[in-house]
XYZ file of C-alpha atoms in Angstrom:
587
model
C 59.913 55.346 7.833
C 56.757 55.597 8.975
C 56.734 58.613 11.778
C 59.815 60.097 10.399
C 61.254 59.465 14.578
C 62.956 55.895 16.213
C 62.022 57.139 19.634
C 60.512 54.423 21.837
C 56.743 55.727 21.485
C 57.033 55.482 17.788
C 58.328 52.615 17.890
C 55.862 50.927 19.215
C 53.301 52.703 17.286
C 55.086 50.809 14.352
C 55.020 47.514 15.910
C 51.903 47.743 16.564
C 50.699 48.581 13.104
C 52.774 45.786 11.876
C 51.523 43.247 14.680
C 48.495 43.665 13.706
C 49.072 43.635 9.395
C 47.938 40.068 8.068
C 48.977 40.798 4.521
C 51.905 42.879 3.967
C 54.198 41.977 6.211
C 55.406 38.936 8.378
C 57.799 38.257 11.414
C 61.351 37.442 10.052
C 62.616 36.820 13.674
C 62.214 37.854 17.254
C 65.034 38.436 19.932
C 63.958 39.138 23.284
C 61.427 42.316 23.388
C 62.665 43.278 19.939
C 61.291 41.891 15.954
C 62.102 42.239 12.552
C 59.650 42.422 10.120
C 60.000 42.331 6.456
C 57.980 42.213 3.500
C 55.768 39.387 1.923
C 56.438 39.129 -1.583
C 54.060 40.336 -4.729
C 52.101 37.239 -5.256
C 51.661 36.180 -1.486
C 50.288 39.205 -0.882
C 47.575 38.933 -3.457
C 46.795 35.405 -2.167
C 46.056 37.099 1.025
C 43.966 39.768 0.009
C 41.847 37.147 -2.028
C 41.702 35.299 1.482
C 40.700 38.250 3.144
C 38.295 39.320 1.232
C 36.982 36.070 0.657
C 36.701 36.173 4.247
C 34.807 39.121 4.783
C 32.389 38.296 1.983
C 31.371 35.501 4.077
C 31.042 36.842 7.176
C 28.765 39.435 5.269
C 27.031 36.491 3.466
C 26.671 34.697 7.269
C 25.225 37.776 8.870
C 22.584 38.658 6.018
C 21.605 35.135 6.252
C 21.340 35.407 10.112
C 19.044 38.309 9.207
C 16.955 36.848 6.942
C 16.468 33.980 10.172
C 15.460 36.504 12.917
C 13.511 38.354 9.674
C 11.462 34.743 9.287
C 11.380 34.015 13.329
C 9.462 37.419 13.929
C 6.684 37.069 11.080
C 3.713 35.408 11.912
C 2.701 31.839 10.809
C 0.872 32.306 7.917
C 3.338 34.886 6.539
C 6.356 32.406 7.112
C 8.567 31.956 4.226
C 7.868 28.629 2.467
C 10.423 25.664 2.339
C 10.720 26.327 -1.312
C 11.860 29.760 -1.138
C 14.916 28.764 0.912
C 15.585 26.534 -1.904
C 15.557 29.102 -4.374
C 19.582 30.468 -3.783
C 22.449 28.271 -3.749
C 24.280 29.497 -1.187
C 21.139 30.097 1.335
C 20.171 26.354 0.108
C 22.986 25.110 1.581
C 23.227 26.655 4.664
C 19.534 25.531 5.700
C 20.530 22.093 3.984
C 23.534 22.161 7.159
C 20.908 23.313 9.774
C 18.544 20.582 8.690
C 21.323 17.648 8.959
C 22.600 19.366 12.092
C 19.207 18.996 13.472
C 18.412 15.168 12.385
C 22.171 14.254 13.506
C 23.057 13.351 9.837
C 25.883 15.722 9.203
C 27.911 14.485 5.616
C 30.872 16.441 6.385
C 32.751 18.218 8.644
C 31.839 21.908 6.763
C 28.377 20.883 7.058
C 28.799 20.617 11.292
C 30.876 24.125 11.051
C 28.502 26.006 8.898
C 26.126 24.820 10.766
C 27.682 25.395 14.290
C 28.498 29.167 13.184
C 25.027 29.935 12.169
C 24.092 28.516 15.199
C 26.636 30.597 17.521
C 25.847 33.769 15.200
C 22.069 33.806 16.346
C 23.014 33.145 20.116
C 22.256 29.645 20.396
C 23.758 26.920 21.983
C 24.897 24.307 19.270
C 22.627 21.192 19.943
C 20.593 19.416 18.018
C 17.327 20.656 19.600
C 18.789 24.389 18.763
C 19.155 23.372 15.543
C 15.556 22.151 14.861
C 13.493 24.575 17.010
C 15.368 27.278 14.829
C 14.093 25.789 11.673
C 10.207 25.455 12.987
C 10.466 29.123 14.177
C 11.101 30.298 10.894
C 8.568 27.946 9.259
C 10.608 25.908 7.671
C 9.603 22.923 9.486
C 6.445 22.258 11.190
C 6.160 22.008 14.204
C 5.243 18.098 14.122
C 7.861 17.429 11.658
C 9.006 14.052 11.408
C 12.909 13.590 11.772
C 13.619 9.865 11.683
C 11.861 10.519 7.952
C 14.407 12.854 6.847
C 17.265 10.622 8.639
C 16.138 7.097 7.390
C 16.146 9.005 3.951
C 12.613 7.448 3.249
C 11.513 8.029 -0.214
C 8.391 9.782 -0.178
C 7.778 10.416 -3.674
C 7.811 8.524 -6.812
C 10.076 10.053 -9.890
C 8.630 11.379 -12.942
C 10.417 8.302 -14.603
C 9.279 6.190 -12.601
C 5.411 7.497 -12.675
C 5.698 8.103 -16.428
C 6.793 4.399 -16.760
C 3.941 3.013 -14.395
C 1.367 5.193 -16.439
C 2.764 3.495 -19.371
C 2.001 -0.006 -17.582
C -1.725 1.224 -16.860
C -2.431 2.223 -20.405
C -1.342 -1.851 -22.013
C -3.561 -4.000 -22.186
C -2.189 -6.895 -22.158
C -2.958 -9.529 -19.732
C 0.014 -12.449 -20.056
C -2.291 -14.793 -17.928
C -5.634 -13.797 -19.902
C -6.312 -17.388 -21.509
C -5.250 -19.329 -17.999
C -8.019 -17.217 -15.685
C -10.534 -18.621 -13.880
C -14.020 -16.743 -13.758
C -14.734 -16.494 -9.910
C -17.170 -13.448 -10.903
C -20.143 -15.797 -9.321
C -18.424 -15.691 -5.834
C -19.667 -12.978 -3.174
C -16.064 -11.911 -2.121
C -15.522 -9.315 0.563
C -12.556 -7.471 1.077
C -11.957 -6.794 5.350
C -9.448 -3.550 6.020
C -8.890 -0.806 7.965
C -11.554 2.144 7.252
C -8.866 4.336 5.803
C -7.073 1.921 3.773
C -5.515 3.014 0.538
C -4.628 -0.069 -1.186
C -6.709 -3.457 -1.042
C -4.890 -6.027 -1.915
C -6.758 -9.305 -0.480
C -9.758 -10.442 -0.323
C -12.249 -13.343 0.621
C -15.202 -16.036 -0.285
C -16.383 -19.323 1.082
C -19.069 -21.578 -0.349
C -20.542 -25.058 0.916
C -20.124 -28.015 -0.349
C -22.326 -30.728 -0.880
C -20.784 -32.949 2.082
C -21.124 -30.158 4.128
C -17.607 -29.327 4.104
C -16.327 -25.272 3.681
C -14.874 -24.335 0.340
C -12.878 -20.856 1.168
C -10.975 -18.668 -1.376
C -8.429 -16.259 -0.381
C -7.848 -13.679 -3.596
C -5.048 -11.585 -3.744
C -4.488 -8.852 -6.061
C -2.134 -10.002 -8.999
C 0.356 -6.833 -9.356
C 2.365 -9.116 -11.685
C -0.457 -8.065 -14.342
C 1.484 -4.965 -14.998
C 4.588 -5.556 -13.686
C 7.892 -7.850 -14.444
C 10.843 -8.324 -12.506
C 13.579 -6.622 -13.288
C 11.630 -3.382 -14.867
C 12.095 -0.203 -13.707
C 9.182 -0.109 -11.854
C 9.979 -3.602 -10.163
C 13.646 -2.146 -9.286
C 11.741 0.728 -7.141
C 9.677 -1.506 -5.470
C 12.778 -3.368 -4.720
C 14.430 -0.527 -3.139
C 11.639 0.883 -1.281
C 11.477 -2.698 0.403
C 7.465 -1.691 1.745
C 4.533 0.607 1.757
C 5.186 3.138 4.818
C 1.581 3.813 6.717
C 2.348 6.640 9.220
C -0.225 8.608 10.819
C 0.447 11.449 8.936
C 0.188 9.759 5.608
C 1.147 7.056 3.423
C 4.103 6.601 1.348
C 3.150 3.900 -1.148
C 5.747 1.114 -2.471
C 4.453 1.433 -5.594
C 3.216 5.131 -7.734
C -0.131 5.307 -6.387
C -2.119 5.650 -9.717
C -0.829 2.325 -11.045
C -1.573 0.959 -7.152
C -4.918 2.227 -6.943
C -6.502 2.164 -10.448
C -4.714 -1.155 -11.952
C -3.389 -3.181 -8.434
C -5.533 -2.526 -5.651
C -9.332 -4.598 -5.603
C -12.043 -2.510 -6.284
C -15.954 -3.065 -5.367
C -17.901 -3.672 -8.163
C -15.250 -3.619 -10.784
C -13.514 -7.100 -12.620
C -10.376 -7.337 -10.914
C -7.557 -9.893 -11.997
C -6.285 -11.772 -8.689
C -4.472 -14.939 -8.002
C -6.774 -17.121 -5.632
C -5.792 -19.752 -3.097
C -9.262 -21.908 -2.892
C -9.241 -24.512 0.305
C -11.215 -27.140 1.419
C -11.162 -27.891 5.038
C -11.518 -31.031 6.852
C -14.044 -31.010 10.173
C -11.059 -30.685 12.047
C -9.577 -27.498 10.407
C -6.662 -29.161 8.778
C -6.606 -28.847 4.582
C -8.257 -31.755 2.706
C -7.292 -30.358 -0.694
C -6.370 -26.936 -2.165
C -5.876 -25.236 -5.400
C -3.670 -22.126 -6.580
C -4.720 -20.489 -9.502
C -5.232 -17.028 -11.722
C -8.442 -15.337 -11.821
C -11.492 -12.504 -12.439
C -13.345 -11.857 -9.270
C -15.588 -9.281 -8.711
C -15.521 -7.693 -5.262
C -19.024 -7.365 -3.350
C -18.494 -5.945 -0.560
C -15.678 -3.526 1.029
C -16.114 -3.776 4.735
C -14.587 -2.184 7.988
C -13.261 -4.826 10.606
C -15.685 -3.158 12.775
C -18.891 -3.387 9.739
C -17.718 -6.607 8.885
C -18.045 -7.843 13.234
C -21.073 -5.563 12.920
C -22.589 -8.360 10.089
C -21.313 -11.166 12.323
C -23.301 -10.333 15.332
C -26.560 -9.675 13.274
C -26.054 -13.342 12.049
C -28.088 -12.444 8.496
C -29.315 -15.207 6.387
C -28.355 -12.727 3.047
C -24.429 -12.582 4.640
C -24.271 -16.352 4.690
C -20.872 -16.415 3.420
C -19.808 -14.469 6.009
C -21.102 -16.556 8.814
C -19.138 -20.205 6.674
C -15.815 -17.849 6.747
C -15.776 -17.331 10.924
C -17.097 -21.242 10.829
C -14.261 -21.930 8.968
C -11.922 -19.657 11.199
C -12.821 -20.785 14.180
C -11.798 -24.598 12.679
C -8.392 -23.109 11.608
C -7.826 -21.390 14.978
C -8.934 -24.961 17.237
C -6.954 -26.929 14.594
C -3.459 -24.333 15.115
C -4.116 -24.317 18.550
C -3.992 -28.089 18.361
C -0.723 -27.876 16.675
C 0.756 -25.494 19.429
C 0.082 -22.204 18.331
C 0.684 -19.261 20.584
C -1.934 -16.351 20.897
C -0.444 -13.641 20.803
C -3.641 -11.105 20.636
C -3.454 -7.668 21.516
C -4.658 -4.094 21.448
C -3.420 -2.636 18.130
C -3.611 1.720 17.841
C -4.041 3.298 14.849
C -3.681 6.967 14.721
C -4.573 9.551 11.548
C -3.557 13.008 11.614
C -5.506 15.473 9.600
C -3.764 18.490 8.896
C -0.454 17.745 9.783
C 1.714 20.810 8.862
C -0.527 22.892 11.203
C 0.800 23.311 14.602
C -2.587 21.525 16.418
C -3.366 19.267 13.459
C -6.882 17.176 14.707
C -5.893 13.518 15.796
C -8.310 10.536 15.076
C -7.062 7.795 17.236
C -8.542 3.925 17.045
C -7.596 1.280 19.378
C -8.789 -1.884 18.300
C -8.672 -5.681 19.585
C -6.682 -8.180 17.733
C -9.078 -10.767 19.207
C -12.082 -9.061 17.321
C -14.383 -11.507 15.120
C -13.483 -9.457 12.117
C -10.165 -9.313 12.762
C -9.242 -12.962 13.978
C -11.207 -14.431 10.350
C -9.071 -12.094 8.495
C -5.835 -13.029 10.303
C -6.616 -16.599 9.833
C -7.423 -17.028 6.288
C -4.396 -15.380 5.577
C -1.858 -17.749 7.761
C -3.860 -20.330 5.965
C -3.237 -18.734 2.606
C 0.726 -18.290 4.180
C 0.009 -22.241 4.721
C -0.866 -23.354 1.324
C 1.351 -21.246 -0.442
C 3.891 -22.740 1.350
C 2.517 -26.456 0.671
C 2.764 -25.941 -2.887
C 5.972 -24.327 -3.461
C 7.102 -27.604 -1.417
C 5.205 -29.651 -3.452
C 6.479 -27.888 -7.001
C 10.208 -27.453 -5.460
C 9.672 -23.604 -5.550
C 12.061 -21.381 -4.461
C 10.323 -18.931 -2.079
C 10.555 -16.651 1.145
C 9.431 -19.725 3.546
C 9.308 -17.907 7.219
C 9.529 -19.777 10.140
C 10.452 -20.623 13.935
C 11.936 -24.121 14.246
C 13.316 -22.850 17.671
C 9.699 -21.934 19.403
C 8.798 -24.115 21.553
C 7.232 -22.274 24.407
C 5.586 -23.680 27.149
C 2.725 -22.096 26.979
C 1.141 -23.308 30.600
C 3.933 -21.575 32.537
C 1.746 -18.577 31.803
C -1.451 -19.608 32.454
C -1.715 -17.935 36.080
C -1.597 -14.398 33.732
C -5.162 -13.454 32.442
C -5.568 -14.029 28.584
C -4.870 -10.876 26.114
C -2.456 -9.046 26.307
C -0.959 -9.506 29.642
C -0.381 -12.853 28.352
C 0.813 -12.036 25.055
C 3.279 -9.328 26.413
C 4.855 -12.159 28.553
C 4.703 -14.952 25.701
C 6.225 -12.065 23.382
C 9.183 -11.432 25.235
C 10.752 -14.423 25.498
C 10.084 -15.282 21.628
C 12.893 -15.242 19.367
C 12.845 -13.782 15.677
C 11.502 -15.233 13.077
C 13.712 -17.158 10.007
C 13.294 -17.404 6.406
C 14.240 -20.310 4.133
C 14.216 -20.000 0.246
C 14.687 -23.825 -0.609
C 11.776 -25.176 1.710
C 9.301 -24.883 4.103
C 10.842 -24.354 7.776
C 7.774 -25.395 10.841
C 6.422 -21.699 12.586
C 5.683 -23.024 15.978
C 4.109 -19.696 17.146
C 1.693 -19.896 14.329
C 1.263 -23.795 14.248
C 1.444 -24.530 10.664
C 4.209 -26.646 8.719
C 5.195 -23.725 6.222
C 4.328 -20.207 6.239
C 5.002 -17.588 3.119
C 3.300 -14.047 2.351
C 1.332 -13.999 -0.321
C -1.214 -11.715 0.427
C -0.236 -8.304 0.209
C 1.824 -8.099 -2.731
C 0.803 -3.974 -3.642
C 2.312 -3.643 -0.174
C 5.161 -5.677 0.601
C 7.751 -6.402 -1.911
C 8.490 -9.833 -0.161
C 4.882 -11.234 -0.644
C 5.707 -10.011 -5.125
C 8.738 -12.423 -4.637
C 6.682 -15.162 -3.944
C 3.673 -14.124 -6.913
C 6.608 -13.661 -9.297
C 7.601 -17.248 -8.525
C 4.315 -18.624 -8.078
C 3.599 -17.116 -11.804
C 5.874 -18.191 -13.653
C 4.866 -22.100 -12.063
C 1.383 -21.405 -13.114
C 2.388 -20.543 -16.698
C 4.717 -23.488 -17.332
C 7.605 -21.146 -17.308
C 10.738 -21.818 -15.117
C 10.757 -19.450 -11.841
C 12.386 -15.903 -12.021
C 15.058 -16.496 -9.149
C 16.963 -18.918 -7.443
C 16.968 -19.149 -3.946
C 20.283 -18.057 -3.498
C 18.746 -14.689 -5.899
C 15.723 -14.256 -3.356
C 17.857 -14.649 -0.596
C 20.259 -11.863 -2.169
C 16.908 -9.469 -2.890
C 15.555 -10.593 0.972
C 18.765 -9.263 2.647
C 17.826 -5.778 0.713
C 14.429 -5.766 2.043
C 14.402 -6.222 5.236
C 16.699 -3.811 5.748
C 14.218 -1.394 4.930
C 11.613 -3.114 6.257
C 13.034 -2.574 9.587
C 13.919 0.873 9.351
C 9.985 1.266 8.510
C 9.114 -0.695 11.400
C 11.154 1.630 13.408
C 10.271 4.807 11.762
C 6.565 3.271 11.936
C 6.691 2.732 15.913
C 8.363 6.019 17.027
C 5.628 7.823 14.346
C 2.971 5.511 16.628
C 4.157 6.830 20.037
C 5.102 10.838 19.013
C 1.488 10.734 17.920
C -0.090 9.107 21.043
C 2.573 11.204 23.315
C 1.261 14.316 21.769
C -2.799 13.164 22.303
C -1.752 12.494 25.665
C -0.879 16.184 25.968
C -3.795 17.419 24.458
C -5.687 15.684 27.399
C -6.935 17.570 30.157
C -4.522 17.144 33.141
C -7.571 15.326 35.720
C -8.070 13.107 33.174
C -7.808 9.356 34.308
C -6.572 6.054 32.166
C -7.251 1.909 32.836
C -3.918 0.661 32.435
C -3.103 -3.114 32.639
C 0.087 -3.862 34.614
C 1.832 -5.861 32.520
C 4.698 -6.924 34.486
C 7.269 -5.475 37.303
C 10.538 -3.948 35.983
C 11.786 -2.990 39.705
C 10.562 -2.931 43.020
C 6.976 -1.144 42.547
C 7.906 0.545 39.134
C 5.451 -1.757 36.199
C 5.027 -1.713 32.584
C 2.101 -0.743 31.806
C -0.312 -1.091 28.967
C -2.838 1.974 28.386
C -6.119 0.206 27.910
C -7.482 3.466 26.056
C -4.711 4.214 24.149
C -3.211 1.071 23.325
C 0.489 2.222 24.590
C 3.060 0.807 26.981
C 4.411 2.940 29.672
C 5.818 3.118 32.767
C 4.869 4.025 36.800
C 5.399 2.954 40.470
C 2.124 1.425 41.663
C 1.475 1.288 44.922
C 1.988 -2.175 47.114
C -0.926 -4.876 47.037
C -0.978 -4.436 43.080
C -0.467 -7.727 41.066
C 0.631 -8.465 37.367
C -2.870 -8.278 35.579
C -4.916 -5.957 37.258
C -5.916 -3.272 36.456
C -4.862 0.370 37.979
C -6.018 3.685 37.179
C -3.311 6.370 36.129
C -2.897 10.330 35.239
C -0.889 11.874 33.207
C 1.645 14.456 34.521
C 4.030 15.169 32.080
C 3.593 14.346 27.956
C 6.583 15.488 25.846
C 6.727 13.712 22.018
C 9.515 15.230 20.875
C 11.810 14.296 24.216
C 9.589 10.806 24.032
C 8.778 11.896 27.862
C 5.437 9.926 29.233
C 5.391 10.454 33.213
C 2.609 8.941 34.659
C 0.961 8.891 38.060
C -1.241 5.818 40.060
C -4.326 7.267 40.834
C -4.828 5.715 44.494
C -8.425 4.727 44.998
C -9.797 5.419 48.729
């Protein structure tokens, strides 16, 4: 039929031809050497050719986008495509939306792992992970310091226009439910201790004397609650988001940061509402009485833990306040001590990127003592603020997030042959079990010494610590509390889900950042590093004095747990999470 001859080299020219037909003709059966082909019928046909071509549209539609990669992977930096103009088509959206999943190891479906895989293959790459993401910084659409376990943990970074429309709606009432029940504490000097580059300030702190000699201090806390209700809309987002994220490349703020900043967060100068804890202190450090109540302060001063140590050392008659606070500190910390608290001091890093998109954004990195004046009367008006919280919501049957560790009792001597700080404290820490949490009553924290421990002091920032002020409220007005326990316990479980996925995201964000100023480092360069302890034979954990990271190296024979060793660097790779250091062996 076809060359008009059934001799054996057009016969094979016709199986051939037919072999190789996908659409018009199939195998009926084959004997031996020899098959018959027939016909597919009318309509299979046409569902072929629609598969074909479907197929061939594809392929084109694969290969343009592979152009419109190696396009974008030639062009310098600044001329880069931006992330929003991949956006822009559908079907180029989701093929960068499969590269992007394939690179974070989040694929939702198996077409998403083969698109992905093909594009992959298509532009000569192997298909790995690693493939998959330095594609997507070569052609801009990531940069090159881009943040993974953010995309992964599906952080939200931004706030929704309902939900910022609804908090600007919040900020523009006036109404104050707890107006007629607020105590005037506008009289007070109150200072508010953070971090230099803190966003939101949500506690602050006063002391006065009283006649007997005795120290009056008052912890305030900003009173979010002023604006916002449980159950709202607003509330339900806090709820969700769990926790403020601080990463050194930004912050991603629990809730929208107008309403945060302008109507939650303390402000110098300005009335602010707050609920303050005031506490009188016996000579011993123990509480002799304490109050809870709504108020108006007025912030004086907004100091820098390393300002506010700064004031301490000058020892000013004018910053007399100041100087009754670390008196009344240093009480709290002899009188926890006393009640076998564990110290558990050490160097804390903070790191701020400026710049990140840019390939060599500048890094600011702090490393700061947890044992500084500053710091320790911060960190123990608050446990004693966690303390009397606690002690009411006993004494008022209060359901409320009580944390505690029943189970700690270390023996803290066994490590006094290991220097105090944080050789110490790395020891102590390891052998410490997690925390608990209680919603019906206080349970004893044995690391921190105190009966009864709940948040309470950074309620713009942890949604936890709005629990309790919700509850506490409602006491304070008369009114019966918001939730059960069995409720908070529900709304806990939630949190702290995503409060650990932040601490996680938080602590890798910590090291990539450190890894990378490592790198940066000029290769000679030499680090103190503490040896913490031995992991095996001569290879220690290490704590970077300058940096405030752990690490790992052999160190040579004679070294002990405490001292002190010098080390280079030899190899620094963030995104691998590499650190390779080298003991520096003094002649």
């Amino acid at each position: 039929m076809i060359f008009g001859s059934a001799e054996p080299l057009e016969s094979y020219c016709a199986h051939l031809l037919l072999s190789k037909d996908e659409v018009y003709f199939a195998v009926q059966e084959t004997k031996g050497y020899c098959s018959i082909y027939v016909p597919r019928p009318t309509r299979q046909v046409e569902e072929l050719l629609h598969k074909k071509l479907a197929k061939e549209a594809a392929e084109k539609e694969l290969q343009d986008f592979v152009q419109l990669l190696v396009s974008a992977k030639a062009k310098p930096a600044h001329a880069k495509p931006s992330k929003s103009l991949w956006m822009m088509d559908e079907k180029i959206r989701n093929k960068i939306e499969s590269l992007e999943a394939y690179a974070i190891d989040d694929c939702k479906s198996d077409e998403q792992k083969r698109t992905a895989g093909m594009i992959l293959k298509t532009m000569g790459l192997t298909k790995t992970v690693s493939s998959a993401l330095n594609l997507l910084i070569n052609i801009g659409y990531f940069p090159v310091h881009v943040n993974l376990d953010l995309l992964k943990f599906n952080i939200r970074t931004n706030h929704s226009d309902e939900i910022i429309a609804a908090a600007e709606s919040l900020l523009s009432e006036s109404y104050d439910p707890d107006e007629v029940n607020r105590k005037d504490l506008t009289d007070l000097k109150v200072y508010a201790i953070d971090v230099d580059d803190a966003d939101e300030l949500d506690d602050a702190l006063s002391a006065t004397r009283l006649q007997d000699g005795r120290i009056r201090v008052w912890i305030h806390a900003a009173d979010p609650t002023r604006y916002v209700q449980p159950g709202s809309m607003v509330d339900r987002e806090a709820l969700r988001r769990g926790t403020s994220v601080f990463l050194a490349t930004g912050t991603y703020p629990m809730f929208p940061e107008k309403l945060a900043m302008e109507g939650m967060s303390l402000k110098q100068g300005e009335l602010c509402n707050a609920v303050s804890i005031s506490v009188v202190l016996h000579s011993d450090g123990s509480i002799a009485e304490y109050s809870v109540q709504n108020s108006i302060i007025k912030p004086t001063y907004m100091l820098t833990y390393e300002s506010a140590t700064e004031l301490l050392y000058l020892n000013l008659e004018e910053e007399a306040e100041l100087k009754m606070l670390s008196e009344a500190a240093a009480l709290r910390l002899k009188w926890r001590r006393q009640q076998g608290a564990i110290d558990t001091s050490t160097l804390e890093t903070r790191i701020k990127v400026v710049n990140p998109e840019d390939p060599e954004p500048s890094i600011n990195l702090y490393v700061e003592n947890q044992a500084d004046p500053a710091m320790q009367l911060v960190s123990e008006m608050m446990i004693l603020c966690g303390e009397v919280v606690a002690t009411f919501g006993s004494a008022n049957n209060l359901p409320l997030p009580y944390r505690g560790q029943p189970q700690s009792n270390i023996d803290v001597s066994a490590f006094s042959h290991l220097p105090e700080g944080p050789v110490r404290s790395s020891a102590i820490v390891r052998i410490m079990r997690a925390a608990e949490i209680d919603f019906r009553k206080p349970i004893r924290h044995g690391v921190l010494g105190v009966p009864g421990y709940v948040q309470f002091t950074s309620p713009i920032r942890r949604y936890l610590d709005l629990l309790a002020h919700y509850q506490v409220k409602a006491f304070l007005r008369g009114e019966s509390p918001p939730f059960s326990a069995g409720q908070l316990e529900g709304m806990a479980s939630i949190v702290n889900m995503q409060v650990r996925l932040v601490r996680r995201l938080s602590g890798s964000s910590l090291r990539y950042w450190i890894i990378e100023f490592l790198r940066r480092q000029p290769r000679e360069k030499k680090y103190r590093a503490l040896i913490l302890r031995f992991i095996k034979d001569r290879v220690a954990a290490l704590l970077l004095v300058e940096v405030g990271l752990q690490a790992s190296a052999w160190v040579s024979i004679g070294a002990q747990v405490g001292d002190e060793v010098e080390v280079q660097v030899e190899e620094a790779h963030p995104r691998d999470d590499v650190l390779s250091l080298k003991e520096v062996i003094r002649n």
